XYZ file of C-alpha atoms in Angstrom:
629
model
C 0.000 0.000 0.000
C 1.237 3.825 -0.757
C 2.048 5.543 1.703
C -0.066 8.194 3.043
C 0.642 11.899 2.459
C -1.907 14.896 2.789
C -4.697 14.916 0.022
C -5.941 18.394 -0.223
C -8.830 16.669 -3.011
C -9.744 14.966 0.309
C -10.278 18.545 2.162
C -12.299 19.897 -1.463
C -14.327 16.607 -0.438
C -15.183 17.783 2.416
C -16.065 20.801 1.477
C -18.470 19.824 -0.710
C -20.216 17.331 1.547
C -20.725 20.067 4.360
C -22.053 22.593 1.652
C -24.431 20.289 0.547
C -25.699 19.381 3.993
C -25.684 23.055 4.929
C -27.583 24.137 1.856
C -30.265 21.188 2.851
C -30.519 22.325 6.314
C -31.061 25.712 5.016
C -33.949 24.842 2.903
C -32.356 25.176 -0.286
C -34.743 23.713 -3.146
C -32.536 22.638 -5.471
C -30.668 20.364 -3.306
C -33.537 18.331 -1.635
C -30.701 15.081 -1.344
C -27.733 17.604 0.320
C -28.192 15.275 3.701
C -26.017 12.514 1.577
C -22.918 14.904 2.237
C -23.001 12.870 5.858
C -22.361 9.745 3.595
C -19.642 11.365 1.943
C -17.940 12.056 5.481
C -18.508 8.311 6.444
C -16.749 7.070 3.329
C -14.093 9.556 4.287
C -13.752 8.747 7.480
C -13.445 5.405 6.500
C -10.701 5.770 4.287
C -8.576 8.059 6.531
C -8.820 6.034 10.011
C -8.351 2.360 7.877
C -4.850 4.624 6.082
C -3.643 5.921 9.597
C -3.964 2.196 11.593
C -2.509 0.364 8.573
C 0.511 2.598 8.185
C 1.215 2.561 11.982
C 1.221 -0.865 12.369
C 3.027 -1.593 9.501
C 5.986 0.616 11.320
C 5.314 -0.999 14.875
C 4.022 2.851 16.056
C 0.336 1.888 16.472
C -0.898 2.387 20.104
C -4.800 2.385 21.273
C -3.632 5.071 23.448
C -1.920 6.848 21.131
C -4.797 6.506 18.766
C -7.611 7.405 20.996
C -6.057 10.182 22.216
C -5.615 12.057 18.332
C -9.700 11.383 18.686
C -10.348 12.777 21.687
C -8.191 15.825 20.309
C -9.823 16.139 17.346
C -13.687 15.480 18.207
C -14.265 16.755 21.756
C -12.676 20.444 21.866
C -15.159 21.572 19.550
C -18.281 19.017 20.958
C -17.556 20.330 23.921
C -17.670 24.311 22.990
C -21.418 23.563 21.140
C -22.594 21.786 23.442
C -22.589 24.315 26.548
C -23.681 26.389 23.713
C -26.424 24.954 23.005
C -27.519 24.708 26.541
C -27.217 28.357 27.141
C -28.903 28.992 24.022
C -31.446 26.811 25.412
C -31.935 28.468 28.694
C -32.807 31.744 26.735
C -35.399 30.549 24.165
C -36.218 27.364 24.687
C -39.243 26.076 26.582
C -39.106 24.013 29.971
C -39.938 20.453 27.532
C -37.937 21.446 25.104
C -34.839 22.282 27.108
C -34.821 19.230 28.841
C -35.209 17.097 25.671
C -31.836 19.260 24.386
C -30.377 18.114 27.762
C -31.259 14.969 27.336
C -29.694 14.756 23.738
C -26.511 16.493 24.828
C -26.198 14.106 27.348
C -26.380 11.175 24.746
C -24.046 13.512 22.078
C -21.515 13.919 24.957
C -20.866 10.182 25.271
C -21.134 8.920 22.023
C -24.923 7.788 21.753
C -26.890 10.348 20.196
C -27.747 8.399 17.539
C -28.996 6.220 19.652
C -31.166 8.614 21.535
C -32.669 9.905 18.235
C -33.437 6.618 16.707
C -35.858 5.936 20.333
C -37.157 9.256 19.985
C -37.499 10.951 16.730
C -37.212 10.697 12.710
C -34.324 12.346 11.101
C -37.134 13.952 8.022
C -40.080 14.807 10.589
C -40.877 18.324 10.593
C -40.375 18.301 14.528
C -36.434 17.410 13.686
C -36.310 21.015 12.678
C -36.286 21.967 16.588
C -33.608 19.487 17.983
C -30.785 21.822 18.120
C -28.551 18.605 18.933
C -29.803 16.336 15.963
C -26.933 16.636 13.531
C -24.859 14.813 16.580
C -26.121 11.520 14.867
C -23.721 11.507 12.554
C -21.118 11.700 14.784
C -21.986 9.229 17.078
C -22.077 6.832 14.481
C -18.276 7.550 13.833
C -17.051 7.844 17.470
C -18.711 3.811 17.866
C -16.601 3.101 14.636
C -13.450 4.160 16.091
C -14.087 2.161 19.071
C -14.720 -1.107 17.392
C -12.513 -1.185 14.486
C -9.080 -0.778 15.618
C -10.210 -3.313 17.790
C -10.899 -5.324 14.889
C -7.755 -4.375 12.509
C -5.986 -5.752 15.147
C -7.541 -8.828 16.095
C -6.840 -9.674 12.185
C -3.530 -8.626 12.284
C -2.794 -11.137 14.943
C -4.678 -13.769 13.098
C -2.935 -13.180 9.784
C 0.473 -11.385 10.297
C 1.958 -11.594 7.013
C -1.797 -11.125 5.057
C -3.522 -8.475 7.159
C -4.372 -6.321 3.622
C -6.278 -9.397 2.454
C -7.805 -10.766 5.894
C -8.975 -7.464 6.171
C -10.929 -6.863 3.144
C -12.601 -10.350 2.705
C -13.761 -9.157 6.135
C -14.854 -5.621 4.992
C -16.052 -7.516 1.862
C -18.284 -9.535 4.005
C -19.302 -6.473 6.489
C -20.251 -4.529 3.276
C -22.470 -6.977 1.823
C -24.099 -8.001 5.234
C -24.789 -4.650 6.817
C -25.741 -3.039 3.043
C -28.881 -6.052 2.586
C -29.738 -5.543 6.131
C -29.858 -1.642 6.002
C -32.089 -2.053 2.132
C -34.419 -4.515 4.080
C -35.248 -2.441 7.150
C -35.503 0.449 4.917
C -37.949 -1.552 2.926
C -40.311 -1.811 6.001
C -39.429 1.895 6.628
C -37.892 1.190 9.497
C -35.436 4.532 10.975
C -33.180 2.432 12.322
C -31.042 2.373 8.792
C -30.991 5.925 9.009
C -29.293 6.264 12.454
C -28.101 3.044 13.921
C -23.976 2.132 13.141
C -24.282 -1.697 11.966
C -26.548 -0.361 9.153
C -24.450 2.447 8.305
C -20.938 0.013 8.193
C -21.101 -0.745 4.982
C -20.559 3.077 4.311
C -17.681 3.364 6.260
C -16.558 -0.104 5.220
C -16.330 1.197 2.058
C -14.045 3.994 3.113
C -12.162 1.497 4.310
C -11.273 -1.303 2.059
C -10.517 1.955 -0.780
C -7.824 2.456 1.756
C -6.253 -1.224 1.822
C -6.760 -1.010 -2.300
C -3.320 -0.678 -4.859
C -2.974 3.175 -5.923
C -4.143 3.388 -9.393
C -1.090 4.640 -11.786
C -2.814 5.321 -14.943
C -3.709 8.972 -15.118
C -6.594 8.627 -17.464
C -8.053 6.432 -14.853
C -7.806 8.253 -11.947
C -9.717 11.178 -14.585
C -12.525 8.846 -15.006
C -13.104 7.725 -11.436
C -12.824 11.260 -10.228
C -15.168 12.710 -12.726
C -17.656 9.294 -11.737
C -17.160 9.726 -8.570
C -18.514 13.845 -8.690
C -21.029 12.330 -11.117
C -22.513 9.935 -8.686
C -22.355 12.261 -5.734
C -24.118 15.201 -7.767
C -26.745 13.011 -8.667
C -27.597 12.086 -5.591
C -27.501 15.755 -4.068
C -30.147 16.831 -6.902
C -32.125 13.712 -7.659
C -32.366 12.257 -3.990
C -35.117 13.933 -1.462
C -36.484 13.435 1.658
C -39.258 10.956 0.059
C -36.431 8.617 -1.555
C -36.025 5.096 0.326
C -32.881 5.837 2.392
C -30.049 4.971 3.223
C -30.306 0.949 1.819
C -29.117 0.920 -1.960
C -30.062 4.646 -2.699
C -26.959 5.551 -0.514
C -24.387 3.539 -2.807
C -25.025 6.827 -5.387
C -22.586 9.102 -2.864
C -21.102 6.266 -1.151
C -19.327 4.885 -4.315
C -18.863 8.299 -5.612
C -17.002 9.403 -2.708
C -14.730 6.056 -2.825
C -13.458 6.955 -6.320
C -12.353 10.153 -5.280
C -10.368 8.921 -2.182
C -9.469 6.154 -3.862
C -5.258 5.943 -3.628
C -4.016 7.567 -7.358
C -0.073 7.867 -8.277
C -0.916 11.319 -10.547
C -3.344 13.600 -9.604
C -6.391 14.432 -12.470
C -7.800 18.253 -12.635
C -10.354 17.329 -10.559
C -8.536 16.702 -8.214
C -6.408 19.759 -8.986
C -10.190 21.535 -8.398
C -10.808 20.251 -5.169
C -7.695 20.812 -3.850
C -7.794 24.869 -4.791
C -7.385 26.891 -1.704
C -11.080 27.790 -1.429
C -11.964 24.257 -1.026
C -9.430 23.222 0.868
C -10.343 26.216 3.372
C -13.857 25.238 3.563
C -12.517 21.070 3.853
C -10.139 22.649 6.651
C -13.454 24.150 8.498
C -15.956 21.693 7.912
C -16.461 19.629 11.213
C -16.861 23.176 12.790
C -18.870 24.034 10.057
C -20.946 20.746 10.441
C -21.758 21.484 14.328
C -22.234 24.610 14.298
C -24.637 25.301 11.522
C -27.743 23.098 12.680
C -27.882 24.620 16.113
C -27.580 28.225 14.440
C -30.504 27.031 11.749
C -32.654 25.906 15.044
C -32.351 28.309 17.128
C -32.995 31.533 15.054
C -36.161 29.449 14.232
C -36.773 28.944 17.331
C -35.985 33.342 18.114
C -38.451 33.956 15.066
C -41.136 31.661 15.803
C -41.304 30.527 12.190
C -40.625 27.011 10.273
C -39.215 29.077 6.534
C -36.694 31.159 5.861
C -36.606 34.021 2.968
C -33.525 33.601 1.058
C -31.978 36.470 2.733
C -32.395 34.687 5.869
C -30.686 31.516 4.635
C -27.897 33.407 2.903
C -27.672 35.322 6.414
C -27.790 32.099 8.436
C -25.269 30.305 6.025
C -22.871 33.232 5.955
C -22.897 33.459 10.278
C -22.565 29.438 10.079
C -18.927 29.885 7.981
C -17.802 32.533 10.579
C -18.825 30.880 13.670
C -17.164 27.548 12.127
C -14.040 29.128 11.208
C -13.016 31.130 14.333
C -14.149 27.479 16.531
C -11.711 25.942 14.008
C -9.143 28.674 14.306
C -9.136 29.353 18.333
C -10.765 25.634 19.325
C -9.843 23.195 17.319
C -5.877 23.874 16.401
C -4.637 24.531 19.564
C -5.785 21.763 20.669
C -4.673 19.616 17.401
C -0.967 21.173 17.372
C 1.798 18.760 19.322
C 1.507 19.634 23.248
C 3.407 18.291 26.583
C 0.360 16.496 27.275
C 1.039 12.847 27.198
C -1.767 10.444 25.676
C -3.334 9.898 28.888
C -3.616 12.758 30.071
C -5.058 13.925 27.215
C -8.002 11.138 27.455
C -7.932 12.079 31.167
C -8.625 15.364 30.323
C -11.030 14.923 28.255
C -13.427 12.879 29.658
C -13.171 14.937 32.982
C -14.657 17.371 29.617
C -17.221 14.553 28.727
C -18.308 14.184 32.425
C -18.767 18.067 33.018
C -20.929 18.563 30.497
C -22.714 15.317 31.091
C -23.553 16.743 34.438
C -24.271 20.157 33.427
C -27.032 18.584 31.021
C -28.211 15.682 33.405
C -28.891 18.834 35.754
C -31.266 20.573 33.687
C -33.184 17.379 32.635
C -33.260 16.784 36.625
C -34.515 19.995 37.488
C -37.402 19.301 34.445
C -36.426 21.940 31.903
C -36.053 24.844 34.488
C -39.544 26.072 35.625
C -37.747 28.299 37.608
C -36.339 30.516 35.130
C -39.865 31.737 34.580
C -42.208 34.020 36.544
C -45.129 31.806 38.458
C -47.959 32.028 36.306
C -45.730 31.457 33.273
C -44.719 28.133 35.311
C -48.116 26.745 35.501
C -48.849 26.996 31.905
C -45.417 26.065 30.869
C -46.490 22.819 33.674
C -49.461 21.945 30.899
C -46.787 20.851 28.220
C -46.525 17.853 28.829
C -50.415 17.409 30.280
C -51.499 13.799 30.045
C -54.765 13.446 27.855
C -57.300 12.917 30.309
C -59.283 9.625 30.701
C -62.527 8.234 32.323
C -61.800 8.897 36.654
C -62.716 5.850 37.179
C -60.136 3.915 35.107
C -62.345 2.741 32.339
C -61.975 2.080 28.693
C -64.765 4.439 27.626
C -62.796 6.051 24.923
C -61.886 4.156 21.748
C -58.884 5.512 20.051
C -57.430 4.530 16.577
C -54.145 3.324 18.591
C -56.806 0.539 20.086
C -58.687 0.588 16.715
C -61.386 -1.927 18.123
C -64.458 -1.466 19.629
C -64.280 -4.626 21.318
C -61.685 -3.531 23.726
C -64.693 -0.811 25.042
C -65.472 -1.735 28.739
C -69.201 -2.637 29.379
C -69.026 -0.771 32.930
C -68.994 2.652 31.091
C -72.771 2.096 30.865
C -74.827 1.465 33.582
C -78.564 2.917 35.279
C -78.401 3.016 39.009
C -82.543 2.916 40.355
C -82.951 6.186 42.063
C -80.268 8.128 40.397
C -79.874 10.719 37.571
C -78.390 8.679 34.772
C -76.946 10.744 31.818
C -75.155 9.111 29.017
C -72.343 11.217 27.388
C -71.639 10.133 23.419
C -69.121 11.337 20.830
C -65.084 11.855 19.576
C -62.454 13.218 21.655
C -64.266 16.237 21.910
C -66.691 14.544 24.508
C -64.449 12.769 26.087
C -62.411 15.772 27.070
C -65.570 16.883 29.730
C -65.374 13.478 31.320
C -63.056 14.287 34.430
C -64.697 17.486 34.485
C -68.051 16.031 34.329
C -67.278 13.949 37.659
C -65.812 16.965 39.220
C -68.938 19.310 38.467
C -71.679 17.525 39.129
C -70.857 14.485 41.274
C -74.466 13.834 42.439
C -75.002 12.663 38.705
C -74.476 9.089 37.646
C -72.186 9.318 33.810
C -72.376 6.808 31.430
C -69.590 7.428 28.728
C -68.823 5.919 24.673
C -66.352 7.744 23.204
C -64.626 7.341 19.751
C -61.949 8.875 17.998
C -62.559 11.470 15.027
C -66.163 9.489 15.164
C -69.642 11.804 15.299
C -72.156 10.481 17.173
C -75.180 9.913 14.497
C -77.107 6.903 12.970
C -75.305 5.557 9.939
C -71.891 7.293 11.265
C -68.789 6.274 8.833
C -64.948 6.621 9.287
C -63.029 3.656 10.723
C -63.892 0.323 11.755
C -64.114 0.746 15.463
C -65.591 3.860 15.001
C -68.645 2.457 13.137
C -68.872 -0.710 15.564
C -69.336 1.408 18.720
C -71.541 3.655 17.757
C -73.362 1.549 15.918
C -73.707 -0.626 19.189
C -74.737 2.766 20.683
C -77.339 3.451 19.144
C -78.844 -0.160 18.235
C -78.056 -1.688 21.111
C -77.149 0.237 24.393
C -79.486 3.467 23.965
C -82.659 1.294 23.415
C -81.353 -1.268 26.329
C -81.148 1.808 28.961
C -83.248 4.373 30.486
C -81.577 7.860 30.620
C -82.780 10.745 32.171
C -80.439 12.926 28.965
C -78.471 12.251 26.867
C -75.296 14.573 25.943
C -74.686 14.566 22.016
C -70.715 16.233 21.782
C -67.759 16.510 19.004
C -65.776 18.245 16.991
C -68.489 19.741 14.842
C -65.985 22.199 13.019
C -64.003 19.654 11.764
C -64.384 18.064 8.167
C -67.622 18.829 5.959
C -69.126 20.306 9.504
C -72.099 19.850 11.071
C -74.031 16.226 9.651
C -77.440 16.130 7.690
C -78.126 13.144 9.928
C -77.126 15.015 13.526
C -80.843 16.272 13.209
C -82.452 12.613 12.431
C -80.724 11.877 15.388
C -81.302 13.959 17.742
C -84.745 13.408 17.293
C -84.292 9.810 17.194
C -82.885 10.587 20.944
C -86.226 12.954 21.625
C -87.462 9.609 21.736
C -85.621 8.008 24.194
C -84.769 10.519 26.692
C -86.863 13.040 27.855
C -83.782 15.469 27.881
C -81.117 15.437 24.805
C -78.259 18.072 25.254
C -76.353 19.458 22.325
C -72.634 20.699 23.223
C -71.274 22.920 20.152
C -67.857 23.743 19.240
C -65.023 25.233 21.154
C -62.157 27.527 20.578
C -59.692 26.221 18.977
C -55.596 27.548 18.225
C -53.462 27.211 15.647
C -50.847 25.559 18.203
C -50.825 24.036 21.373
C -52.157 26.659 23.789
C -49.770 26.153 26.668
C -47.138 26.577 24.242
C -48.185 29.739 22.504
C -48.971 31.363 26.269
C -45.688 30.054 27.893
C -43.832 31.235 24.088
C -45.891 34.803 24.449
C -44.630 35.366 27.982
C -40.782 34.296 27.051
C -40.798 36.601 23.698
C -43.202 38.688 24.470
C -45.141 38.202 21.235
C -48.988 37.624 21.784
C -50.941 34.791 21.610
C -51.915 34.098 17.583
C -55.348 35.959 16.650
C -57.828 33.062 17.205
C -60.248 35.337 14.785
C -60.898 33.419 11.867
C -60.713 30.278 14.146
C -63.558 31.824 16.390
C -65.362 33.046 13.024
C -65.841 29.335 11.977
C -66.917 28.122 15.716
C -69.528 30.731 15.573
C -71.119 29.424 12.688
C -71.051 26.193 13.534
C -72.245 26.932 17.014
C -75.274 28.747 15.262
C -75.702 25.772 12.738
C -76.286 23.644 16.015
C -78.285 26.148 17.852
C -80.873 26.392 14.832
C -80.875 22.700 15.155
C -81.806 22.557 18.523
C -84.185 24.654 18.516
C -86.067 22.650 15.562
C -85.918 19.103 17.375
C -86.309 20.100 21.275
C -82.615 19.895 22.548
C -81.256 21.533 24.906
C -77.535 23.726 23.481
C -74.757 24.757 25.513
C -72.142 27.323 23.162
C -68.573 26.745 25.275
C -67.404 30.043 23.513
C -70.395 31.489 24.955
C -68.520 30.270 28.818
C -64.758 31.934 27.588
C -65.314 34.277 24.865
C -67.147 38.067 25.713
C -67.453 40.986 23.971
C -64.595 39.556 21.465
C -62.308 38.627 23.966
C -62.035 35.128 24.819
C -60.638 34.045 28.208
C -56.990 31.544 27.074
C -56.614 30.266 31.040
C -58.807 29.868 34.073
C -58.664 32.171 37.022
C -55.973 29.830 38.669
C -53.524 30.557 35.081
C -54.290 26.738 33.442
C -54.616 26.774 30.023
C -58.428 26.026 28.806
C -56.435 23.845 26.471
C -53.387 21.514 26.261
C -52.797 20.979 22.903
C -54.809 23.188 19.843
C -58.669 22.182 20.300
C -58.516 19.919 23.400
C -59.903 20.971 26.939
C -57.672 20.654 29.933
C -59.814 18.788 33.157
C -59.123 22.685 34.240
C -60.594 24.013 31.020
C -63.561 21.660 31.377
C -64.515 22.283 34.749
C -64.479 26.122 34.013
C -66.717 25.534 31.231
C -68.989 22.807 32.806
C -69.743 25.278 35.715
C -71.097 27.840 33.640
C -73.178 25.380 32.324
C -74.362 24.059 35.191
C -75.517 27.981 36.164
C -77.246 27.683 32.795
C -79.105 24.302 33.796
C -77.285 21.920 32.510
C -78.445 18.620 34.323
C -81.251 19.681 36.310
C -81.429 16.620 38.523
C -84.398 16.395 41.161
C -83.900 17.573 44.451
C-alpha cells in the first residue's frame, strides 16, 4: 500500500459534503438530497482512520492510546464548545420540555450515543427534527462507535494473519459490506429509521471507506480522470435527484457512497479534478468543515426557534449560512488547532482530560433534565402553563376504557361498565369523539351527584349511519342499536368536533330526534375555541418573547357558525344547546386560562380537566343537568 501523504482533493471533499448538507438544512430547493454529504464524510472517514492504523502498524508505532487520544483531540474540543452552547442557548429561548429534551440529547451527544437517543425518539425527516438543536450529533456518534470497534478489529486480524492483514482485512470488509448493506435495504424496505441512524446499518458506508484504503494506488492517469469525474457524477446526482421521500439509506446511498470512494481512492498522478478540489477555497472550507458541520444546525434551530417561524426568505438563509462559515471558522481557528498542534500532554492525560470534559458537560445537562427543563427561570404564572406541556390526555376517573382511540382501533376492547342505570339516580349518558371525552373528568368533578355513562370514539360523530373507521362504526353503531334502546336515561349529551371536516351532519338532526325519543332530555354541546398551536405553548412562548398569543379570529369566526348551525338545530328538534365560547369568549375577547392561570387547552382544540370544569360550571348555572332535588 502507498504511503499516506496529505490529500488536499480529500479537504475539497469535504467541502463539498458540508455545503451540501448546509444548503439542505437551510432549505435550499434545489438540493432536496444535500443530507447525503453525511455519507460522503462516512466514506471519508473510512478511508482516513483504515490509512492511519494500517501505516502505523506496519511501522510498529500503532498504540490504542496513542490513537484514541488524536480522537479525543480532534472530536471533543469543539463538541464540547457547542454543546454548553447549546444549553445556554437553550436556557434563553427554549421552553421548559424542550430544554430538557436538548439536555437529554446532549447528554447522549456527549458520550457517544446520540444516535442512539434519536433513533428511540425521533425521525431524522419529521418536521419536529427542525427543533432538535442537537440532531446533527447523529452523525457523529455513528463515527465515534466506529473508532471504538474497528481498531479493535484491525488488530484482532492482524494477529490472526500477520503476514496477510491487507487481504484478511478486506474479505472481512467484503463480508461487512455486503451483510450490513442487505440488512440496512431490508429495514428500509419496512421503513424502518433504524437504517438511518443506527452504526451496523451504516458500516457498509464506512466499510467502504475502508477497504478503498487497503486497495493498490491506481497509476494510470486517465483512470484516476474517469473515477474522479464518476465519482462527482454519482455524488451530484444524488444531491439533486435524492429527497427526503427517496427510500434511504439501503441501496439509494451507494449513489454518494461509491462516488465518494473513487475520489479517495489511492491515485499515483493527480487528475484536474482533483487539482479543483484541492484549490485553496476548497481546501479552506474542507479545513473548516467539522466546525462548520456542528455549528450550523444549532444556528438554523435556534434563530427558528428566536423567530417563531418554520421558513426562511432567502436572505435569511444566505444570512444564516454566511454566520454558520464565521462561527465555524473562528471554533476551528481558536478551538480546534490549539488543541490539534503537538503539546506536553502525554496520551493519557489527554483522554484524562477529556473525559473529565465529557463528564462536566454530562452533568451540566443531566442537571437541567433533573430539574425538568427549568420552571424556575420563569415568573409563576408562566410556570403553571409552561407545567401543561406535557399534560397527560385525560381519561374516564374511574379507570375505564370508555374512549376508543385509533391506537386501540377496536371497539371490542370498550369496557361494558362505562354504561350502567343506578334505580334512584340521575343517569346521563355522554356520546361522541375526543371532543366529549375531554368533559369526562370534568363532568365527575362538576356535578358528582349525577351518575355518567360514557362511549367515546376517535374522530367518530355520534349519528345513525356514522362512517370513518372500523371501530368507530362498531361502537356507535352498538350505541345506538343496542345500548341506547337497552337503557333508560334521564339525557343524553350529544358532543364533538363539529368544526371539523364537511361540519355539522345532515343526519345530527335525524338523530337527535331519534334521541327525543328516548330521553326526555337530549343536550347538544357545540364547538369550542380552537388555536393554531398548542395553547400552553403559545402562552408560555408569548410570555418568554413577548409576542402575543396568535389571533384566534378566523378560528372563532368558523366556531360561531357552527355553534349557530347547532343552535338552529336545537331549537327545531327540542334539545337543549350549551355554546362553550359562549362560557370563555365576551365581547370579542375570549378568556386563554382559568382564574388559577391553566390553560383552557393543552394541545390546539382539546380541553384541559381545568378548562372543562371552568366551562362545565357555567353550564351548570345555565341548567345543565337539572337533577331532582
Amino acid at each position: 500500500m502507498q504511503k499516506s501523504t496529505y490529500r488536499p482533493d480529500i479537504d475539497g471533499l469535504r467541502a463539498i459534503a458540508v455545503l451540501a448538507v448546509l444548503a439542505y438544512h437551510l432549505g435550499f430547493s434545489f438540493i432536496p438530497g444535500g443530507f447525503v454529504g453525511v455519507d460522503v464524510f462516512f466514506v471519508i472517514s473510512g478511508y482516513l482512520i483504515t490509512s492511519i492504523i494500517v501505516r502505523e502498524m506496519a511501522q510498529g508505532e500503532f498504540s490504542f492510546l496513542g490513537f484514541y487520544a488524536r480522537r479525543f483531540r480532534r472530536i471533543l474540543p469543539a463538541l464540547l464548545v457547542v454543546i454548553p452552547t447549546s444549553l445556554g442557548a437553550g436556557w434563553v429561548l427554549l421552553l421548559p420540555t424542550y430544554y430538557s429534551n436538548l439536555s437529554e440529547s446532549a447528554t447522549a451527544a456527549t458520550f457517544g450515543l446520540s444516535n442512539i437517543f434519536f433513533w428511540l425518539n425521533t425521525d431524522y425527516f419529521d418536521q419536529a427534527a427542525d427543533q432538535l438543536p442537537l440532531l446533527h450529533t447523529w452523525s457523529l456518534a455513528v463515527e465515534e462507535q466506529f473508532y471504538i470497534v474497528w481498531p479493535i478489529a484491525l488488530v484482532i486480524l492482524a494477529g490472526l494473519s500477520r503476514t496477510h492483514l491487507t487481504k484478511t482485512a478486506t474479505i472481512a470488509l467484503g463480508a461487512v459490506i455486503v451483510v450490513s448493506l442487505v440488512w440496512s435495504e431490508v429495514m428500509v424496505r419496512q421503513q424502518s429509521s433504524q437504517p438511518f441512524f443506527l452504526t451496523h446499518l451504516r458500516a457498509w458506508e464506512l466499510a467502504i471507506g475502508a477497504i478503498i484504503a487497503l486497495a493498490p494506488a491506481v497509476k494510470r492517469r486517465w483512470l484516476a480522470f474517469v473515477m474522479d469525474a464518476l465519482g462527482i457524477t454519482l455524488i451530484g446526482y444524488a444531491v439533486f435527484r435524492l429527497s427526503a421521500a427517496s427510500p434511504f439509506p439501503g441501496a439509494s446511498a451507494l449513489w454518494p457512497c461509491v462516488g465518494a470512494a473513487l475520489i479517495v481512492a489511492q491515485k499515483d498522478r493527480a487528475s484536474p479534478i482533483a487539482w479543483l478540489l484541492g484549490t485553496r477555497l476548497m481546501v479552506w472550507v474542507g479545513l473548516i468543515s467539522y466546525s462548520l458541520y456542528l455549528w450550523h444546525w444549532p444556528i438554523i434551530v435556534f434563530y427558528r426557534y428566536y423567530i417563531g417561524g418554520d421558513a426562511f426568505s432567502t436572505h435569511e438563509k444566505i444570512a444564516l449560512g454566511a454566520a454558520s462559515v464565521v462561527v465555524a471558522a473562528l471554533s476551528w481557528k481558536f478551538v480546534e488547532l490549539p488543541f490539534r498542534r503537538p503539546t506536553s500532554v502525554n496520551s493519557a492525560m489527554t483522554i484524562y482530560f477529556g473525559l473529565g470534559g465529557m463528564l462536566g458537560a454530562a452533568v451540566l445537562a443531566g442537571g437541567i433534565v433533573w430539574q425538568g427543563g427549568l420552571y424556575q427561570r420563569f415568573s409563576p404564572e408562566v410556570q403553571v402553563a409552561a407545567r401543561y406541556l406535557d399534560y397527560p390526555i385525560p381519561g374516564d376517573p374511574l379507570g375505564r376504557r370508555c374512549f376508543i382511540t385509533s391506537g386501540i382501533a377496536n371497539a371490542d376492547a370498550f369496557d361494558p361498565d362505562c354504561v350502567s342505570v343506578l334505580d334512584g339516580g340521575y343517569n346521563v349518558l355522554v356520546i361522541g369523539d375526543s371532543h366529549a371525552m375531554h368533559y369526562a373528568s370534568g363532568l365527575f368533578e362538576t356535578f358528582p351527584d349525577v351518575n355518567f355513562s360514557q362511549i367515546y370514539a376517535s374522530g367518530c360523530r355520534p349519528v345513525i349511519g356514522t362512517r370513518g373507521s372500523g371501530y368507530c362504526v362498531d361502537l356507535m353503531g352498538r350505541a345506538f342499536e343496542e345500548i341506547i334502546p337497552a337503557h333508560q336515561f334521564d339525557e343524553i349529551v350529544v358532543s364533538a368536533r363539529w368544526a371539523s371536516g364537511a361540519g355539522v351532519p345532515a343526519s345530527l338532526q335525524r338523530t337527535i330526534e331519534w334521541l327525543r325519543t328516548k330521553s326526555q332530555t337530549v343536550v347538544i354541546i357545540g364547538q369550542n375555541l380552537e388555536y393554531s398551536a398548542a395553547l400552553p405553548e403559545l402562552l408560555v412562548a408569548d410570555a418568554v418573547s413577548r409576542r402575543s398569543v396568535p389571533d384566534m379570529e378566523e378560528r372563532r369566526s368558523s366556531a360561531v357558525e357552527v355553534n349557530a348551525e347547532l343552535r338552529a338545530l336545537s331549537d327545531r328538534t327540542g334539545a337543549l344547546f350549551f355554546d362553550p365560547l359562549a362560557s370563555v369568549c365576551e365581547d370579542g375577547a375570549c378568556k386563554h386560562q382559568t382564574p388559577d392561570g391553566a390553560p383552557m387547552l393543552y394541545d390546539s382544540n382539546h380541553l384541559t380537566t381545568d378548562g372543562a370544569a371552568y366551562v362545565l360550571r357555567d353550564f351548570r348555572a345555565q341548567g345543565l343537568f337539572r337533577v331532582p332535588a
